Structures are given as C-alpha cells and as structure tokens.
Coordinates of C-alpha atoms and ligand atoms in Angstrom, one line a residue:
M1 CA 0.0 0.0 0.0
S2 CA 1.5 3.4 -1.0
A3 CA 1.7 6.3 1.4
Y4 CA -1.1 7.9 -0.6
Q5 CA -3.3 4.9 -0.3
R6 CA -2.7 4.6 3.5
W7 CA -3.7 8.3 3.8
V8 CA -6.9 7.7 1.9
A9 CA -7.7 4.7 4.1
S10 CA -7.1 6.6 7.3
D11 CA -9.7 9.2 6.4
V12 CA -12.9 9.0 8.4
V13 CA -15.8 9.6 5.9
I14 CA -18.8 11.4 7.4
R15 CA -22.0 10.3 5.8
S16 CA -24.3 12.3 8.2
S17 CA -24.4 16.1 8.3
G18 CA -23.5 16.3 12.0
C19 CA -20.1 16.1 13.7
L20 CA -18.8 12.5 13.9
F21 CA -16.5 13.4 16.8
C22 CA -18.7 15.0 19.3
S23 CA -22.3 14.4 18.2
P24 CA -24.1 13.6 14.9
L25 CA -26.5 16.4 15.9
T26 CA -24.0 19.2 16.5
P27 CA -24.2 21.5 13.4
Y28 CA -21.2 22.6 11.3
T29 CA -20.7 26.2 10.9
A30 CA -18.6 28.0 8.4
L31 CA -15.7 29.3 10.4
A32 CA -14.0 32.3 8.9
S33 CA -10.5 32.2 10.3
S34 CA -8.6 35.3 11.3
L35 CA -6.5 34.6 8.3
A36 CA -9.2 35.6 5.7
P37 CA -9.6 36.1 2.8
F38 CA -8.4 32.5 2.0
S39 CA -9.5 30.7 5.0
I40 CA -13.0 29.5 5.4
S41 CA -13.2 26.1 7.0
L42 CA -16.3 24.0 7.8
C43 CA -15.9 23.4 11.5
C44 CA -18.0 21.9 14.2
S45 CA -19.3 24.7 16.4
F46 CA -18.7 22.7 19.5
C47 CA -15.5 20.6 19.2
R48 CA -14.0 22.7 16.3
M49 CA -13.3 19.6 14.2
V50 CA -12.6 20.6 10.6
T51 CA -14.5 18.9 7.9
A52 CA -12.9 18.6 4.4
K53 CA -14.8 18.2 1.2
V54 CA -13.3 15.5 -1.1
W55 CA -14.2 14.2 -4.5
V56 CA -13.9 10.4 -4.9
L57 CA -13.9 8.2 -7.9
K58 CA -17.4 6.6 -7.6
K59 CA -17.2 4.5 -10.7
H60 CA -14.2 3.7 -12.9
F61 CA -14.4 5.7 -16.1
E62 CA -15.6 3.9 -19.2
G63 CA -14.7 5.9 -22.3
F64 CA -15.0 9.6 -21.6
P65 CA -15.4 10.6 -17.8
K66 CA -18.9 11.8 -16.9
P67 CA -20.2 13.7 -13.8
S68 CA -21.9 10.6 -12.3
D69 CA -18.4 8.9 -12.1
F70 CA -17.6 11.2 -9.2
E71 CA -19.0 11.7 -5.8
M72 CA -18.4 14.5 -3.3
K73 CA -18.0 13.5 0.3
Q74 CA -17.1 15.1 3.6
V75 CA -14.2 13.9 5.7
A76 CA -13.6 14.8 9.3
L77 CA -10.0 15.8 10.1
A78 CA -8.6 14.9 13.5
N79 CA -7.1 17.5 15.8
L80 CA -3.5 18.4 15.0
K81 CA -0.8 16.5 16.8
D82 CA 2.6 18.1 17.5
G83 CA 4.5 18.5 14.2
E84 CA 1.4 18.6 12.1
L85 CA -0.2 21.3 9.9
L86 CA -3.7 22.0 8.7
L87 CA -3.8 23.2 5.1
E88 CA -6.6 24.4 2.8
S89 CA -6.4 24.1 -0.9
V90 CA -6.6 27.4 -2.7
F91 CA -6.1 26.2 -6.3
L92 CA -6.4 22.6 -7.5
S93 CA -5.0 21.2 -10.7
V94 CA -6.9 19.1 -13.3
D95 CA -4.5 17.2 -15.5
P96 CA -4.8 14.7 -18.3
Y97 CA -2.8 12.1 -16.4
M98 CA -5.7 11.7 -13.9
R99 CA -7.6 9.7 -16.6
P100 CA -4.9 7.0 -17.4
Y101 CA -3.6 6.9 -13.8
S102 CA -7.1 6.4 -12.3
K103 CA -7.4 3.2 -14.3
R104 CA -3.9 2.0 -13.4
D105 CA -3.7 3.0 -9.7
M106 CA -7.1 3.8 -8.2
K107 CA -10.0 1.8 -7.0
E108 CA -13.6 3.0 -6.8
G109 CA -14.1 5.0 -3.6
D110 CA -10.6 6.5 -3.6
V111 CA -10.1 10.2 -3.4
M112 CA -9.2 11.6 -6.9
I113 CA -5.5 12.1 -7.3
G114 CA -4.0 15.5 -7.9
T115 CA -2.0 18.4 -6.7
Q116 CA -2.9 21.8 -5.2
V117 CA -1.5 25.1 -4.1
A118 CA -2.5 25.1 -0.4
R119 CA -2.2 27.5 2.5
I120 CA -1.2 26.6 6.0
V121 CA -4.1 27.6 8.3
E122 CA -2.9 26.1 11.5
S123 CA 0.6 24.9 12.5
K124 CA 1.9 22.7 15.3
N125 CA 5.2 22.5 13.4
P126 CA 7.7 25.3 14.1
A127 CA 9.3 24.8 10.6
F128 CA 6.1 26.0 8.9
A129 CA 4.4 29.3 9.6
V130 CA 0.7 29.9 9.2
G131 CA -0.1 31.7 6.0
T132 CA 2.7 30.0 4.0
F133 CA 1.7 28.7 0.5
V134 CA 2.9 25.3 -0.6
V135 CA 2.4 22.8 -3.5
A136 CA 1.1 19.5 -2.3
N137 CA 0.0 16.2 -3.9
R138 CA -3.0 15.4 -1.8
G139 CA -5.8 14.8 -4.3
W140 CA -9.1 16.6 -4.7
R141 CA -9.6 17.9 -1.1
T142 CA -10.5 21.3 0.3
H143 CA -8.5 20.6 3.5
F144 CA -5.9 18.1 4.7
I145 CA -3.3 17.5 7.4
S146 CA 0.4 17.1 6.8
D147 CA 3.6 16.6 8.7
G148 CA 5.3 18.9 6.3
K149 CA 7.5 16.3 4.6
D150 CA 5.3 16.0 1.5
L151 CA 5.1 19.8 0.9
N152 CA 7.0 21.9 -1.6
L153 CA 7.4 25.6 -0.8
L154 CA 7.0 28.1 -3.6
P155 CA 10.4 29.6 -4.6
A156 CA 11.4 32.3 -2.1
S157 CA 11.7 34.7 -5.1
W158 CA 8.0 34.3 -6.0
P159 CA 6.6 37.9 -6.4
E160 CA 3.4 38.8 -4.6
S161 CA 2.0 40.0 -7.9
L162 CA 2.4 36.6 -9.7
P163 CA -0.6 34.2 -9.4
K164 CA 0.3 31.4 -7.1
S165 CA -1.7 29.0 -9.3
L166 CA 1.2 29.2 -11.8
A167 CA 3.0 26.8 -9.5
L168 CA 0.6 24.2 -10.9
G169 CA 1.2 25.2 -14.5
T170 CA 3.8 27.4 -16.3
V171 CA 6.1 27.4 -13.3
G172 CA 5.1 24.0 -12.1
M173 CA 4.9 20.4 -13.3
P174 CA 3.6 21.2 -16.8
G175 CA 6.2 23.9 -17.4
L176 CA 9.0 21.6 -16.2
T177 CA 7.6 18.9 -18.6
A178 CA 8.1 21.3 -21.5
Y179 CA 11.6 22.2 -20.2
V180 CA 12.8 18.6 -19.7
G181 CA 11.2 17.4 -22.9
L182 CA 12.8 20.0 -25.1
F183 CA 16.2 20.4 -23.6
E184 CA 16.9 16.9 -22.3
I185 CA 14.8 14.6 -24.5
C186 CA 14.7 16.4 -27.9
K187 CA 18.0 18.1 -27.2
M188 CA 16.7 21.0 -29.3
K189 CA 19.4 23.3 -30.9
P190 CA 19.1 26.9 -32.2
G191 CA 18.0 27.0 -35.8
E192 CA 16.0 23.8 -35.7
T193 CA 12.2 23.4 -36.4
V194 CA 10.0 22.1 -33.6
L195 CA 6.5 20.7 -33.9
V196 CA 4.2 20.5 -30.9
N197 CA 0.5 19.4 -30.6
A198 CA -2.0 20.3 -27.9
A199 CA 0.0 23.5 -28.3
A200 CA -2.4 25.9 -26.6
G201 CA -2.5 23.8 -23.4
A202 CA -0.4 23.9 -20.2
V203 CA 2.6 21.9 -21.6
G204 CA 2.3 22.8 -25.3
S205 CA 2.1 26.6 -24.8
V206 CA 5.4 26.5 -22.8
V207 CA 7.0 24.1 -25.3
G208 CA 6.4 26.6 -28.2
Q209 CA 7.7 29.6 -26.3
L210 CA 10.8 27.8 -24.9
A211 CA 11.6 26.7 -28.4
K212 CA 11.4 30.3 -29.6
I213 CA 13.5 31.4 -26.6
G214 CA 16.0 28.7 -27.8
G215 CA 16.2 30.2 -31.3
C216 CA 14.0 27.6 -33.1
K217 CA 11.2 27.8 -35.6
V218 CA 8.0 26.6 -34.0
V219 CA 4.9 24.9 -35.5
G220 CA 1.9 24.2 -33.3
C221 CA -1.6 22.8 -33.7
A222 CA -4.7 23.1 -31.6
G223 CA -8.4 22.3 -31.7
S224 CA -10.0 25.7 -32.3
D225 CA -9.4 28.9 -34.3
S226 CA -9.3 31.0 -31.2
K227 CA -6.5 28.7 -29.8
V228 CA -4.6 29.1 -33.2
A229 CA -4.9 32.9 -32.9
Y230 CA -3.5 32.6 -29.3
L231 CA -0.5 30.6 -30.6
K232 CA 0.3 33.2 -33.2
N233 CA 0.0 35.8 -30.4
I234 CA 2.5 34.2 -28.2
G235 CA 5.0 33.8 -31.0
F236 CA 4.5 30.5 -32.8
D237 CA 5.7 30.9 -36.4
E238 CA 3.0 28.6 -37.8
A239 CA -0.2 27.2 -36.3
F240 CA -3.2 25.3 -37.6
N241 CA -6.5 23.9 -36.3
Y242 CA -6.1 20.1 -36.6
K243 CA -9.9 19.6 -36.5
T244 CA -10.6 21.7 -39.5
V245 CA -7.7 21.3 -41.9
A246 CA -8.6 19.2 -45.0
S247 CA -5.5 17.1 -44.6
L248 CA -3.1 16.8 -41.6
D249 CA -0.4 15.6 -43.9
E250 CA -0.8 18.7 -46.1
A251 CA -1.0 21.1 -43.1
L252 CA 2.3 19.7 -41.7
R253 CA 4.0 19.9 -45.1
K254 CA 2.8 23.5 -45.7
A255 CA 3.9 24.7 -42.2
S256 CA 7.4 23.3 -42.7
P257 CA 8.2 22.0 -46.2
D258 CA 11.7 20.9 -45.0
G259 CA 10.2 18.8 -42.2
Y260 CA 10.9 18.8 -38.4
D261 CA 14.0 18.2 -36.3
C262 CA 12.0 17.9 -33.0
F263 CA 8.5 16.7 -32.4
F264 CA 7.1 17.2 -28.9
D265 CA 4.1 14.8 -28.9
N266 CA 1.3 15.4 -26.4
V267 CA -1.4 13.6 -28.4
G268 CA -0.2 10.3 -29.9
G269 CA -2.6 8.4 -32.1
E270 CA -3.4 9.4 -35.7
F271 CA -1.6 12.8 -35.5
A272 CA 1.7 11.2 -34.3
S273 CA 1.5 8.5 -37.0
I274 CA 1.2 11.2 -39.7
A275 CA 3.8 13.6 -38.2
I276 CA 6.4 10.9 -38.0
N277 CA 6.6 10.9 -41.8
H278 CA 7.6 14.6 -41.7
M279 CA 10.6 14.2 -39.5
K280 CA 14.0 15.2 -40.9
K281 CA 17.0 12.8 -40.9
F282 CA 18.1 12.2 -37.3
G283 CA 15.0 13.9 -35.9
R284 CA 14.1 13.5 -32.2
I285 CA 10.6 12.8 -30.8
A286 CA 9.7 13.4 -27.2
V287 CA 6.8 11.1 -26.3
C288 CA 5.2 13.2 -23.6
G289 CA 1.5 12.2 -23.7
A290 CA -1.1 10.4 -25.7
I291 CA -4.3 12.3 -24.8
S292 CA -6.0 11.2 -28.0
Q293 CA -5.9 7.6 -26.6
Y294 CA -6.7 8.1 -22.9
N295 CA -10.5 7.7 -23.3
D296 CA -10.3 4.7 -25.7
S297 CA -12.2 1.6 -24.6
V298 CA -10.7 -0.3 -27.5
P299 CA -7.0 0.3 -28.3
Q300 CA -6.3 2.1 -31.6
K301 CA -4.5 0.1 -34.3
G302 CA -1.5 1.2 -36.4
P303 CA -0.3 2.5 -38.8
Y304 CA 3.1 1.4 -37.6
I305 CA 6.1 3.6 -37.2
Q306 CA 9.1 1.3 -37.9
I307 CA 9.6 2.3 -41.5
P308 CA 9.9 6.1 -41.1
M309 CA 12.0 5.5 -37.9
I310 CA 14.5 3.4 -39.9
F311 CA 14.6 5.5 -43.1
N312 CA 15.3 8.7 -41.2
E313 CA 17.2 7.2 -38.3
L314 CA 14.9 8.9 -35.8
S315 CA 15.1 8.8 -32.0
M316 CA 11.9 8.5 -30.0
K317 CA 11.9 8.6 -26.2
G318 CA 9.1 8.5 -23.7
F319 CA 9.5 10.4 -20.4
I320 CA 7.8 11.1 -17.1
V321 CA 8.9 14.5 -15.8
S322 CA 9.0 13.4 -12.1
S323 CA 11.9 11.0 -13.0
W324 CA 13.8 14.2 -13.9
H325 CA 13.6 15.7 -10.4
N326 CA 17.3 16.5 -10.5
H327 CA 16.4 19.2 -13.1
R328 CA 13.5 20.6 -11.0
E329 CA 15.3 23.4 -9.2
E330 CA 17.1 24.6 -12.3
G331 CA 13.9 24.3 -14.4
V332 CA 11.6 26.2 -12.0
K333 CA 14.2 28.9 -11.6
A334 CA 14.5 29.4 -15.4
L335 CA 10.8 29.3 -16.0
L336 CA 10.1 31.9 -13.3
K337 CA 12.8 34.1 -14.7
W338 CA 11.4 34.0 -18.2
V339 CA 7.9 34.7 -16.9
L340 CA 9.1 37.7 -14.9
E341 CA 11.0 39.0 -18.0
G342 CA 7.8 38.7 -20.0
K343 CA 9.4 36.2 -22.4
L344 CA 7.2 33.3 -21.3
K345 CA 3.5 34.3 -21.4
Y346 CA 0.8 32.3 -19.6
H347 CA -3.0 31.9 -19.7
E348 CA -5.0 30.0 -17.2
Q349 CA -8.5 28.5 -17.5
V350 CA -9.8 29.1 -14.0
T351 CA -13.0 27.3 -12.9
E352 CA -14.5 28.7 -9.8
R353 CA -15.5 26.5 -6.8
F354 CA -14.4 23.1 -5.6
E355 CA -17.9 21.7 -6.4
N356 CA -16.9 22.1 -10.1
M357 CA -13.8 19.9 -10.1
P358 CA -15.4 17.2 -12.3
A359 CA -16.7 19.7 -14.8
A360 CA -13.3 21.3 -15.0
F361 CA -11.6 18.0 -15.5
I362 CA -14.0 16.8 -18.1
G363 CA -13.9 20.2 -19.9
M364 CA -10.1 20.0 -20.1
L365 CA -10.2 16.5 -21.6
K366 CA -12.7 17.9 -24.2
G367 CA -10.3 20.8 -25.0
E368 CA -12.3 23.6 -23.3
N369 CA -9.2 25.0 -21.7
L370 CA -6.8 27.7 -23.1
G371 CA -3.5 27.3 -21.1
K372 CA -3.5 25.5 -17.8
A373 CA -6.8 24.3 -16.3
V374 CA -7.1 25.0 -12.6
V375 CA -9.9 25.2 -10.1
K376 CA -10.1 28.1 -7.6
V377 CA -11.7 26.7 -4.4
Ligands
NDP1 N1 5.2 12.8 -19.6 C1 4.9 13.6 -18.6 O1 5.7 13.7 -17.6 C2 3.8 14.5 -18.7 C3 2.9 14.4 -19.7 N2 1.9 15.2 -19.9 C4 1.0 15.0 -21.1 O2 1.1 16.2 -21.9 C5 -0.2 16.3 -22.6 C6 -0.7 17.7 -22.3 O3 -1.0 17.9 -21.0 P1 -1.5 19.3 -20.4 O4 -0.7 20.4 -21.1 O5 -1.5 19.2 -19.0 O6 -3.0 19.4 -21.0 P2 -3.6 20.5 -21.8 O7 -3.6 21.8 -21.0 O8 -2.9 20.6 -23.1 O9 -5.1 20.0 -22.0 C7 -5.4 18.9 -22.7 C8 -5.6 19.3 -24.2 O10 -5.5 18.2 -25.0 C9 -6.2 18.4 -26.2 N3 -6.9 17.2 -26.6 C10 -7.8 16.5 -26.0 N4 -8.2 15.5 -26.7 C11 -7.5 15.5 -27.8 C12 -7.4 14.7 -29.0 N5 -8.2 13.6 -29.1 N6 -6.6 15.0 -30.0 C13 -5.8 16.1 -29.9 N7 -5.8 16.9 -28.8 C14 -6.6 16.6 -27.8 C15 -7.2 19.6 -26.0 O11 -6.8 20.7 -26.7 P3 -7.3 20.9 -28.3 O12 -8.4 21.9 -28.2 O13 -6.0 21.4 -28.9 O14 -7.8 19.6 -28.8 C16 -7.0 19.9 -24.5 O15 -7.1 21.2 -24.2 C17 -1.1 15.2 -22.1 O16 -1.0 14.1 -23.0 C18 -0.4 14.8 -20.8 O17 -0.7 13.5 -20.4 C19 1.6 16.2 -19.0 C20 2.5 16.4 -18.0 C21 3.6 15.6 -17.7
LIG2 C1 -0.1 6.7 -20.7 C2 -0.1 7.7 -19.5 C3 0.7 8.9 -19.9 C4 0.5 10.0 -18.8 C5 1.5 11.0 -19.1 C6 1.3 12.1 -18.0 O1 0.5 13.0 -18.1 C7 2.2 11.9 -16.8 C8 2.1 12.8 -15.8 C9 2.9 12.6 -14.6 C10 3.9 13.7 -14.6 O2 5.1 13.4 -15.2 C11 4.3 13.9 -13.1 C12 3.1 13.5 -12.5 O3 2.9 13.7 -11.3 C13 2.2 12.8 -13.4 C14 1.8 11.4 -12.8 C15 1.0 11.5 -11.6 C16 0.8 10.2 -11.0 C17 -0.1 10.2 -9.8 C18 0.0 9.0 -9.0 C19 -1.0 8.9 -8.0 C20 -0.7 9.3 -6.6 O4 -0.6 10.5 -6.3 O5 -0.5 8.3 -5.9

C-alpha cells in the first residue's frame, strides 16, 4: 500500500451532516479564520473539528469521464498533533494524467489524485508558519493534514503580484515537462524546427515559447481557431487547427516544407502517425503524452512507425517528468525568470468552486481550456 493509499484509508468519511467526533446532531458552521480572505473552514461549532470536502472516484471511467463517475463526500479531520499542519487548498489542478492513472492506480471510492496550491491555516510544526503557501499532492480535497514532509514551498523569489496558481502550470509540473522534454529529450538546438501538438495547453504553450527562446522555428496545432490565434499571439511561427484542416499531412508539409527536427508529442494516435513521416533525418521525438488515446475503450491500431523510424534514423523517447527531479530546481528557476522577464506568457482557465472539479476535468479533456486548467476553491 502506497503512502497515498494509506492516507486515503485513514480518512474518516462522514455520511451524516453532524459532527462525527462529538455528536451527529452538532451542526457545522462556516468558520472564517482570522487569516481571511483565503481561510473558510467547515468546522464543528462545539468541538471545532474541521470537515474537508473531497471528490472520490465513484465509478471507474468507461470511455469519456462523466459527472456521475464522481461523488463529493465530507471527511472529518482529526485535531492536529505536534509536528502537524492543517492546510486548505486554494487552487487545484486538473490534468490529463488523472484519466490513465485512475485506471492503473485507483479503486472505486478512492479520493481523486491531484496536486494543489495550499495555504497553511494552523501549524503545530515550528518549521512551517501559518499563511505559507505550498504545493502538495493530496488529491481533490479542500483541507488536509500534513507533517510537512510532503510539501514543496513556492520559490522564495515568487513575487506577490504573480498568481500562485502558476505553481501548478507554467512554473510547475507542466512547465517543467516542457523544459525537460525540449532540452533533455529532444536536445533542441538553435535554428531547428520544432513541432508540438495540444499546443495551446499547459505543456504545449510552454514548449512553443521555450523553443522560440531557444532560437527555433515553432509549428503548433490546436483544436479551435481561437486557440490558433492565441498561438500566433505568443510567438508561434505557424499554427493550424487540426480539427478543420482538410489534410493533416498537407498542413504539416505546408507549415514546414523541409520537415521537423524535433516533435514534442502530447497527443499520440493518428496525429503522431502522420507527423512521424515529416521528421528530418536524425529527428528526435519526445513522447510526452497520448491524450487522443486516454479515453479509448478499444485500443487504436497502427499505422506502424518502424519504416519512417529506420529511413530517417529517428530517436523516440518517452519520459515522465517526475523522473527528472534533479532538473526541478534549475527548471523552476529558469521558468520563473522567463515569466518575470515577459518572455514566457501564460494563460489560465480558471474554474470557480471546488464543487466544479469534475466539470473542469471533463472540460479540459474535451479541449475547453486555453492554457492551464485550474480550479479556484
Ligand atoms: N510525460 C509527462 O511527464 C507529462 C505528460 N503530460 C502529457 O502532456 C499532454 C498535455 O498535458 P497538459 O498540457 O497538462 O494538458 P492541456 O492543457 O494541453 O489540456 C489537454 C488538451 O489536449 C487536447 N486534446 C484533448 N483530446 C485530444 C485529442 N483527441 N486529440 C488532440 N488533442 C486533444 C485539448 O486541446 P485541443 O483543443 O487542442 O484539442 C486539451 O485542451 C497530455 O498528454 C499529458 O498526459 C503532461 C504532464 C507531464
Ligand atoms: C499513458 C499515460 C501517460 C501519462 C502522461 C502524464 O501525463 C504523466 C504525468 C505525470 C507527470 O510526469 C508527473 C506526475 O505527477 C504525473 C503522474 C502522476 C501520478 C499520480 C500517482 C497517483 C498518486 O498520487 O499516488
């Protein structure tokens, strides 16, 4: 059992509306802490137990996730022990990986996996001050308890004016994915041509801009004309709507008649099978994601990639950004610097309210997000 699964199992789920700890009849009241504006906890008016809201996976997804696959529950949090902290989620991330990882790692009834920017609202740990913001990996929860070991502080140089939600996006895991994929996997060099799909999303929008910062020509594709306009706006040399072009093959040829040195693949499936035929000799492909396949009930079949791989002596490497944690500090520092210099633009698709987590997740899988999809609790 992983530490995460042990934590889920240790939660006490309240099914009645009263306080499980002192009396099922004692009402909960919304307790605005002295640390407003962020802190509003559901707290028993008598014993002051905090109740967290959580979203659980009610039913394993079949095909595309739907609202009835999720259930919101309440979880009573125990009083803090020495060394512990109470945190409240301020922003939660919804990411494509939640779809394939739910199938691989979760069972029905588990709290949905995911990360948040959270604020410490109570501390019995002298190393952590109340009011500090951190990034945590505690799933779809409004509140949780930590001993501090699983928390990542935002960089000390994070300016007050910069949205803290960027720690889940451009200056967080997705930004680092772009950084590692381009510099370490594709080994992009100035003057080369880079192709990226899902280009208007959290990872793709950073890929394109880092490639421009690195002196490359960048071609991107996305699923709507407004996304294409955004890509041009943030500096992509060529961009097209993969849903409306008459032929993907023609669109790729037209955007770069000489082909592509690097292909940052977020999508897989049909697009990748066509794009591979447009790679230049010794081209490099970073296999980052395969979102076009995550909701498939029946696995897609070929075409198969061996022939273009051999003819053009291509390199293709899959990667998981968390395995590149030794690049984390350097990557976050560089991303933050580029954002502050205005060289790396960001857009966030902010959905309001914790209750809308499933809608935000489903919307992101359908392509409703421009930039990083986050939920503001
Ligand atoms: N390997 C790693 O370590 C990591 C991998 N990833 C992967 O990177 C990819 C992008 O993630 P992220 O930036 O967070 O998500 P995005 O912000 O890009 O959101 C997902 C986007 O995918 C696009 N999309 C959805 N379905 C399809 C489809 N059938 N064909 C083409 N595009 C589709 C949609 O954009 P559109 O409107 O353009 O269709 C949607 O907005 C994912 O595959 C993810 O799994 C992410 C982080 C780490
Ligand atoms: C075929 C699946 C491809 C998924 C690619 C992807 O999006 C990977 C994302 C990982 C990223 O590199 C770093 C992460 O944190 C993502 C994986 C998260 C796994 C969560 C595990 C569940 C838990 O918290 O216990």
